[in-house]
Coordinates of C-alpha atoms in Angstrom, one line a residue:
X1 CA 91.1 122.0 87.4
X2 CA 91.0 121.6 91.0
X3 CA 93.0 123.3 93.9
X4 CA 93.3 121.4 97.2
X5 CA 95.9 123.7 98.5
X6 CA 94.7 124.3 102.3
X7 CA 91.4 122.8 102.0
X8 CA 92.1 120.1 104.4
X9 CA 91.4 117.4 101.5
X10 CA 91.9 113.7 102.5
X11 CA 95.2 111.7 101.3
X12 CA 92.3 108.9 99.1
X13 CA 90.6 111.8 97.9
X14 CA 93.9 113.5 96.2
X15 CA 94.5 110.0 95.0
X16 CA 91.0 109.4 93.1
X17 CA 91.3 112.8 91.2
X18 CA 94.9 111.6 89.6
X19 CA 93.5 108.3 89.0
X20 CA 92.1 107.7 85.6
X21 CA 92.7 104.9 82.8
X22 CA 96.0 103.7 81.5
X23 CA 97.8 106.3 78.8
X24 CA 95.3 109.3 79.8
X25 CA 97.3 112.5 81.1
X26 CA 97.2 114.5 84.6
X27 CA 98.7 117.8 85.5
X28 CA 99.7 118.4 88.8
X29 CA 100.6 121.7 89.5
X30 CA 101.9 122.2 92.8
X31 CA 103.1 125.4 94.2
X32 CA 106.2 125.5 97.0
X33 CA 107.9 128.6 98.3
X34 CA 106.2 130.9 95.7
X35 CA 107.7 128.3 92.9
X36 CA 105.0 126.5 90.4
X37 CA 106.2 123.1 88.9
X38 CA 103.8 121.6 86.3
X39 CA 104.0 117.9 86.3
X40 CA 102.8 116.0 83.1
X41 CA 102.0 112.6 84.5
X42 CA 100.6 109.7 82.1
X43 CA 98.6 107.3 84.0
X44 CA 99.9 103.7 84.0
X45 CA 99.4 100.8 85.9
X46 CA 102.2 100.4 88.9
X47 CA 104.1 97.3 89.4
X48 CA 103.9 96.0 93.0
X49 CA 107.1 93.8 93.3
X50 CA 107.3 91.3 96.9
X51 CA 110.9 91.0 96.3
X52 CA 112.8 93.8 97.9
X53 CA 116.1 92.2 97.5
X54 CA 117.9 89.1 96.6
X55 CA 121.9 88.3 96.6
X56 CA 124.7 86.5 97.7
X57 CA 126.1 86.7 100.9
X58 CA 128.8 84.6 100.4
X59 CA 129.8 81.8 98.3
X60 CA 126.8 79.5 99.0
X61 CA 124.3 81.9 101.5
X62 CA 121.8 83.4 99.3
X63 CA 119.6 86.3 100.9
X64 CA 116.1 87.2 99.8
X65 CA 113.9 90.0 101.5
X66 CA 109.8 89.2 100.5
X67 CA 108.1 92.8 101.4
X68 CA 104.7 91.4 101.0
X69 CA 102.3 88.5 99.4
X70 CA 100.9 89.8 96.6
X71 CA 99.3 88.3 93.2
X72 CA 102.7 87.8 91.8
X73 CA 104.6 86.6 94.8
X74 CA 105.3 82.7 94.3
X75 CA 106.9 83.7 91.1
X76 CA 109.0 86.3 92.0
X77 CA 109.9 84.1 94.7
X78 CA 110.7 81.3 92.3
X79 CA 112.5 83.6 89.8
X80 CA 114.8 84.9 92.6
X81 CA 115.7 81.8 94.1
X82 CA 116.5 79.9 91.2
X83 CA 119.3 82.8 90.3
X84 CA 120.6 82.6 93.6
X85 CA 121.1 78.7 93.6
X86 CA 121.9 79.1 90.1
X87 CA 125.1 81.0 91.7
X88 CA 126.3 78.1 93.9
X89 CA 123.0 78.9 96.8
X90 CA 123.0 75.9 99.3
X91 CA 121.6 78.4 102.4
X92 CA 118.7 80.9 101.9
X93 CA 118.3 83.2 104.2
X94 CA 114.5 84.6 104.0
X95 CA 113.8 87.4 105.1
X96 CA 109.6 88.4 106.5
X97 CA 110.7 90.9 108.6
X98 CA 108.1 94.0 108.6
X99 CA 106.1 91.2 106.3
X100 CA 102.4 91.9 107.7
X101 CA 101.0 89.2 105.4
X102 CA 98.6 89.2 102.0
X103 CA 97.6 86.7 99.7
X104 CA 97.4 83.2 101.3
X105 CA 97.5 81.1 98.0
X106 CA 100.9 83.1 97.6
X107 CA 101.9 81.6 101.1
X108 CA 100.8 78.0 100.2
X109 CA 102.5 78.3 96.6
X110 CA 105.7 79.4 98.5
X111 CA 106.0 76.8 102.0
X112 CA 104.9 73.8 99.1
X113 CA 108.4 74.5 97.5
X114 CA 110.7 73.6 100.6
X115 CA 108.3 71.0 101.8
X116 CA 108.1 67.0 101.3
X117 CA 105.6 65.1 100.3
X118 CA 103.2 65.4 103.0
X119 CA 103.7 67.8 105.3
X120 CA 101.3 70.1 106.7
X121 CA 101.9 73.8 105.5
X122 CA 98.7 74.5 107.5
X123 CA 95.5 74.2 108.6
X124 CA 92.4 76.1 109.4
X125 CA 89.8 75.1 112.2
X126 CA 87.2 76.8 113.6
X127 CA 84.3 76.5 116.6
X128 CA 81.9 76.6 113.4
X129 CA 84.3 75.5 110.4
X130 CA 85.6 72.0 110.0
X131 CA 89.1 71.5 109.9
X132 CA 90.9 72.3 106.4
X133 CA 94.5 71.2 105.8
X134 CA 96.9 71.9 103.7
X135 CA 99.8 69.5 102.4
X136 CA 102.8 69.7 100.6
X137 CA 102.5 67.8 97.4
X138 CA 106.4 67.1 97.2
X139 CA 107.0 69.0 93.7
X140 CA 108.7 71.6 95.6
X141 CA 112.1 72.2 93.8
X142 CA 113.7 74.0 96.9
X143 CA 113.4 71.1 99.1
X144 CA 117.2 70.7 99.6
X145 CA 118.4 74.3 100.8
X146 CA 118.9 75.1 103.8
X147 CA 116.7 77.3 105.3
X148 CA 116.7 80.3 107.6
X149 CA 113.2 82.1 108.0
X150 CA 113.9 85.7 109.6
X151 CA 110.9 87.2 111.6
X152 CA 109.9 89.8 113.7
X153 CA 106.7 91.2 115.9
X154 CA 105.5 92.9 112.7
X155 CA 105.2 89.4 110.4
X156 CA 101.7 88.2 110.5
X157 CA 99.2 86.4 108.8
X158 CA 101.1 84.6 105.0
X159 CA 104.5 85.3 107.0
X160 CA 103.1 82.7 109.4
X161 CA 102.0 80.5 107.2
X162 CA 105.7 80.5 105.2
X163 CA 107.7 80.5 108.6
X164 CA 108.9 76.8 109.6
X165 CA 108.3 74.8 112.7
X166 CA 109.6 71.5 113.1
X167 CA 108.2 69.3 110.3
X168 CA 107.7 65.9 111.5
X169 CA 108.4 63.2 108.8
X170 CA 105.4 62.3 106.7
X171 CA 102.9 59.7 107.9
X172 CA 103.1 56.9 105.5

């Protein structure tokens, strides 16, 4: 019931007038070339997956692309990995590139699985905040692959915190 044809109306503001609960109806008519199409859309909520993709590369190099950190990430993560090394994985390749960051439990979740006892997956310090560190707790179950973290200028923030540096051995 409302044209925004030529009126200059904002990208968020096209979004909010299709939004609406879950199993409610929109049409979208939208005119191209003198041609109407009517779309009949129900609303639904809209799965965000992390993993892009997730293969073999050969008989024991295992591939996984993580687009972004998001509520469901450690599991997808988890799920994925497990077919791969279920498959004969000994190598994972990870792949963060273009991975600007998100949820940093997600990150935490993730780095605990390839990490011993131990470890520091990070830590947080401030001129006004104390320092807060964050261990592995050695439950991990991907501690034995081999990994290979892929990065680029555009990984940031929970990519960081997932991306390996030299882990000394645990203190004891």
């Amino acid at each position: 019931d409302k044209v925004i044809a030529g009126t200059k109306t904002p990208q968020d503001s096209m979004i909010r007038y299709m939004k609406g609960p879950a199993g409610t109806k929109v049409d979208i008519l939208i005119s191209r070339d003198g041609e109407e199409t009517l779309f009949n859309i129900t609303r639904d909520k809209i799965p965000v997956h992390s993993v892009d993709a997730s293969f073999m590369i050969d008989p024991t190099t295992g591939y996984v692309k993580l687009a972004k950190f998001a509520r469901t990430t450690y599991k997808e993560v988890v799920v994925a990995v497990q077919k791969l090394m279920d498959q004969g994985m000994e190598h994972l390749v990870f792949d963060l590139r273009g991975n600007s960051g998100g949820y940093f439990d997600q990150a935490l979740l993730i780095s605990n699985e390839f990490l011993p006892k131990g470890a520091c997956i990070v830590y947080m310090e401030g001129l006004n905040r104390r320092r807060e560190q964050y261990d592995a707790d050695g439950s991990g179950r991907m501690q034995d692959l081999q990994l290979t973290v892929l990065i680029d200028e555009t990984s940031a923030s929970s990519s960081e915190i997932v991306t390996p540096v030299k882990v000394p051995p645990p203190q004891v």
